PDB file of C-alpha atoms in Angstrom:
ATOM      1  CA  UNK A   1       3.821   1.717  11.716  1.00 56.00           C
ATOM      2  CA  UNK A   2       1.417  -0.364   9.620  1.00 58.00           C
ATOM      3  CA  UNK A   3      -1.635   1.307  11.112  1.00 68.00           C
ATOM      4  CA  UNK A   4      -0.484   4.878  10.666  1.00 85.00           C
ATOM      5  CA  UNK A   5      -0.257   7.304   7.805  1.00 92.00           C
ATOM      6  CA  UNK A   6       2.807   9.489   8.374  1.00 93.00           C
ATOM      7  CA  UNK A   7       3.355  13.007   7.006  1.00 92.00           C
ATOM      8  CA  UNK A   8       6.452  14.995   6.160  1.00 91.00           C
ATOM      9  CA  UNK A   9       6.923  18.111   8.323  1.00 90.00           C
ATOM     10  CA  UNK A  10       5.604  20.394   5.562  1.00 89.00           C
ATOM     11  CA  UNK A  11       2.476  18.190   5.134  1.00 91.00           C
ATOM     12  CA  UNK A  12       3.082  17.904   1.380  1.00 94.00           C
ATOM     13  CA  UNK A  13       3.859  14.169   1.299  1.00 95.00           C
ATOM     14  CA  UNK A  14       2.808  11.071   3.202  1.00 95.00           C
ATOM     15  CA  UNK A  15       4.005   7.516   3.615  1.00 95.00           C
ATOM     16  CA  UNK A  16       3.153   4.204   5.245  1.00 94.00           C
ATOM     17  CA  UNK A  17       5.398   1.148   5.452  1.00 93.00           C
ATOM     18  CA  UNK A  18       4.211  -2.281   6.535  1.00 91.00           C
ATOM     19  CA  UNK A  19       7.553  -3.711   7.537  1.00 87.00           C
ATOM     20  CA  UNK A  20       8.214  -7.425   7.042  1.00 87.00           C
ATOM     21  CA  UNK A  21       4.966  -9.426   7.274  1.00 87.00           C
ATOM     22  CA  UNK A  22       4.474 -13.181   6.865  1.00 85.00           C
ATOM     23  CA  UNK A  23       1.763 -13.595   4.207  1.00 84.00           C
ATOM     24  CA  UNK A  24      -0.289 -16.787   4.172  1.00 79.00           C
ATOM     25  CA  UNK A  25      -3.133 -18.086   2.035  1.00 78.00           C
ATOM     26  CA  UNK A  26      -5.666 -15.939   3.886  1.00 82.00           C
ATOM     27  CA  UNK A  27      -5.850 -12.170   3.409  1.00 86.00           C
ATOM     28  CA  UNK A  28      -3.136 -10.568   5.502  1.00 89.00           C
ATOM     29  CA  UNK A  29      -3.552  -6.885   6.337  1.00 91.00           C
ATOM     30  CA  UNK A  30      -0.426  -5.054   5.252  1.00 91.00           C
ATOM     31  CA  UNK A  31      -1.504  -1.417   5.740  1.00 94.00           C
ATOM     32  CA  UNK A  32      -4.564   0.010   7.457  1.00 94.00           C
ATOM     33  CA  UNK A  33      -5.280   3.647   8.322  1.00 94.00           C
ATOM     34  CA  UNK A  34      -7.853   6.435   8.011  1.00 93.00           C
ATOM     35  CA  UNK A  35      -7.484   9.810   6.367  1.00 93.00           C
ATOM     36  CA  UNK A  36      -8.762  13.079   7.798  1.00 91.00           C
ATOM     37  CA  UNK A  37      -9.565  16.238   5.818  1.00 91.00           C
ATOM     38  CA  UNK A  38      -6.684  15.743   3.376  1.00 94.00           C
ATOM     39  CA  UNK A  39      -6.839  13.927   0.072  1.00 93.00           C
ATOM     40  CA  UNK A  40      -3.894  11.979  -1.247  1.00 97.00           C
ATOM     41  CA  UNK A  41      -2.567  11.046  -4.670  1.00 97.00           C
ATOM     42  CA  UNK A  42      -0.881   7.798  -3.650  1.00 96.00           C
ATOM     43  CA  UNK A  43       1.209   5.042  -5.144  1.00 93.00           C
ATOM     44  CA  UNK A  44       1.514   1.738  -3.376  1.00 86.00           C
ATOM     45  CA  UNK A  45       3.858  -1.126  -4.057  1.00 86.00           C
ATOM     46  CA  UNK A  46       4.552  -4.523  -2.609  1.00 82.00           C
ATOM     47  CA  UNK A  47       7.961  -6.103  -2.204  1.00 80.00           C
ATOM     48  CA  UNK A  48       9.422  -9.500  -1.403  1.00 74.00           C
ATOM     49  CA  UNK A  49      12.419 -11.678  -2.167  1.00 61.00           C
ATOM     50  CA  UNK A  50      11.991 -12.988  -5.731  1.00 53.00           C
ATOM     51  CA  UNK A  51      13.565 -16.349  -4.815  1.00 52.00           C
ATOM     52  CA  UNK A  52      11.076 -16.754  -1.988  1.00 56.00           C
ATOM     53  CA  UNK A  53       7.946 -15.925  -3.986  1.00 53.00           C
ATOM     54  CA  UNK A  54       8.887 -17.289  -7.403  1.00 51.00           C
ATOM     55  CA  UNK A  55       6.447 -20.204  -7.156  1.00 59.00           C
ATOM     56  CA  UNK A  56       3.621 -18.195  -5.631  1.00 63.00           C
ATOM     57  CA  UNK A  57       0.582 -16.374  -6.879  1.00 75.00           C
ATOM     58  CA  UNK A  58      -0.178 -13.223  -4.908  1.00 79.00           C
ATOM     59  CA  UNK A  59      -3.641 -11.772  -4.435  1.00 83.00           C
ATOM     60  CA  UNK A  60      -3.592  -8.020  -3.845  1.00 85.00           C
ATOM     61  CA  UNK A  61      -6.591  -6.081  -2.577  1.00 90.00           C
ATOM     62  CA  UNK A  62      -7.126  -2.390  -1.850  1.00 92.00           C
ATOM     63  CA  UNK A  63     -10.256  -1.565   0.136  1.00 95.00           C
ATOM     64  CA  UNK A  64     -11.615   1.972   0.621  1.00 96.00           C
ATOM     65  CA  UNK A  65     -14.451   2.409   3.136  1.00 97.00           C
ATOM     66  CA  UNK A  66     -15.213  -1.311   2.996  1.00 96.00           C
ATOM     67  CA  UNK A  67     -15.387  -1.424  -0.823  1.00 96.00           C
ATOM     68  CA  UNK A  68     -12.818  -3.398  -2.797  1.00 95.00           C
ATOM     69  CA  UNK A  69     -11.451  -1.097  -5.506  1.00 93.00           C
ATOM     70  CA  UNK A  70      -8.517  -3.255  -6.617  1.00 88.00           C
ATOM     71  CA  UNK A  71      -8.454  -7.028  -6.380  1.00 85.00           C
ATOM     72  CA  UNK A  72      -5.933  -8.713  -8.633  1.00 80.00           C
ATOM     73  CA  UNK A  73      -3.899 -11.891  -8.850  1.00 76.00           C
ATOM     74  CA  UNK A  74      -0.219 -11.618  -9.770  1.00 75.00           C
ATOM     75  CA  UNK A  75       1.735 -14.693 -10.810  1.00 69.00           C
ATOM     76  CA  UNK A  76       5.314 -14.207  -9.689  1.00 61.00           C
ATOM     77  CA  UNK A  77       8.200 -15.669 -11.687  1.00 57.00           C
ATOM     78  CA  UNK A  78      11.915 -15.424 -11.174  1.00 43.00           C
ATOM     79  CA  UNK A  79      12.458 -13.102 -14.153  1.00 40.00           C
ATOM     80  CA  UNK A  80       9.318 -11.013 -13.697  1.00 46.00           C
ATOM     81  CA  UNK A  81       9.172  -7.672 -11.916  1.00 50.00           C
ATOM     82  CA  UNK A  82       6.181  -8.133  -9.685  1.00 49.00           C
ATOM     83  CA  UNK A  83       4.335  -4.964 -10.467  1.00 56.00           C
ATOM     84  CA  UNK A  84       5.902  -2.948 -13.289  1.00 63.00           C
ATOM     85  CA  UNK A  85       3.463  -0.026 -13.064  1.00 70.00           C
ATOM     86  CA  UNK A  86       2.126   0.383  -9.542  1.00 75.00           C
ATOM     87  CA  UNK A  87      -1.331   1.937  -9.524  1.00 79.00           C
ATOM     88  CA  UNK A  88      -1.818   5.561  -8.537  1.00 88.00           C
ATOM     89  CA  UNK A  89      -4.916   6.164  -6.422  1.00 92.00           C
ATOM     90  CA  UNK A  90      -6.713   9.258  -5.247  1.00 95.00           C
ATOM     91  CA  UNK A  91      -7.662   8.630  -1.642  1.00 96.00           C
ATOM     92  CA  UNK A  92     -10.506  10.974  -0.634  1.00 95.00           C
ATOM     93  CA  UNK A  93     -10.861  12.728   2.725  1.00 95.00           C
ATOM     94  CA  UNK A  94     -12.292  10.757   5.641  1.00 95.00           C
ATOM     95  CA  UNK A  95     -11.562   7.367   4.087  1.00 96.00           C
ATOM     96  CA  UNK A  96     -10.724   4.072   5.781  1.00 96.00           C
ATOM     97  CA  UNK A  97      -7.919   2.428   3.788  1.00 95.00           C
ATOM     98  CA  UNK A  98      -6.955  -1.242   4.006  1.00 95.00           C
ATOM     99  CA  UNK A  99      -4.439  -3.071   1.820  1.00 92.00           C
ATOM    100  CA  UNK A 100      -4.093  -6.842   1.953  1.00 90.00           C
ATOM    101  CA  UNK A 101      -1.974  -9.560   0.397  1.00 87.00           C
ATOM    102  CA  UNK A 102      -2.563 -13.309   0.231  1.00 84.00           C
ATOM    103  CA  UNK A 103      -0.584 -16.013  -1.499  1.00 79.00           C
ATOM    104  CA  UNK A 104      -2.429 -18.723  -3.374  1.00 71.00           C
ATOM    105  CA  UNK A 105       0.342 -21.301  -3.827  1.00 70.00           C
ATOM    106  CA  UNK A 106       3.244 -22.474  -1.727  1.00 65.00           C
ATOM    107  CA  UNK A 107       4.132 -21.725   1.847  1.00 70.00           C
ATOM    108  CA  UNK A 108       4.078 -18.466   3.781  1.00 79.00           C
ATOM    109  CA  UNK A 109       6.209 -15.696   2.298  1.00 80.00           C
ATOM    110  CA  UNK A 110       7.620 -12.552   3.862  1.00 84.00           C
ATOM    111  CA  UNK A 111       6.351  -9.462   2.054  1.00 85.00           C
ATOM    112  CA  UNK A 112       6.367  -5.706   2.534  1.00 88.00           C
ATOM    113  CA  UNK A 113       3.992  -3.005   1.293  1.00 89.00           C
ATOM    114  CA  UNK A 114       4.681   0.703   0.936  1.00 91.00           C
ATOM    115  CA  UNK A 115       2.458   3.672   0.217  1.00 93.00           C
ATOM    116  CA  UNK A 116       3.831   7.082  -0.738  1.00 95.00           C
ATOM    117  CA  UNK A 117       1.818  10.062  -1.815  1.00 96.00           C
ATOM    118  CA  UNK A 118       1.321  13.756  -2.359  1.00 97.00           C
ATOM    119  CA  UNK A 119      -1.006  15.415   0.135  1.00 96.00           C
ATOM    120  CA  UNK A 120      -3.521  18.142  -0.666  1.00 95.00           C
ATOM    121  CA  UNK A 121      -5.731  20.118   1.670  1.00 88.00           C
ATOM    122  CA  UNK A 122      -3.404  20.402   4.686  1.00 78.00           C
ATOM    123  CA  UNK A 123      -1.704  23.586   5.817  1.00 67.00           C
ATOM    124  CA  UNK A 124       2.042  24.001   5.520  1.00 62.00           C
ATOM    125  CA  UNK A 125       3.428  23.838   9.061  1.00 58.00           C
ATOM    126  CA  UNK A 126       6.556  25.796   8.190  1.00 57.00           C
ATOM    127  CA  UNK A 127       8.811  23.015   9.494  1.00 52.00           C
ATOM    128  CA  UNK A 128      11.540  21.664   7.223  1.00 47.00           C
TER     129      UNK A 128
END
């Protein structure tokens, strides 16, 4: 779910998927969750149909504990991979994480955001 950070049974990896979200010109929350005692080396990416977003400019923001740490504008074109090198972030323990998208031009677009990461500081549960 968008408001949950999910863990693999061995607690070594985590993931969060937004699902399909209609993104408008105002900041749309794509993922929002809090960490506990673990810290995470995470990669997040956004996705959408190139034909649908080709005329749009997307504003991406990553907020940790109320502080914007990434805020960038991406101009999407038909022949451009939206984010060639997704950023890798270290998310500290006990952190509120929020990731938003907004589009600056055109009409609403359907977008998705994913976060995957390696987890440190949690015990192995023994489940596989």
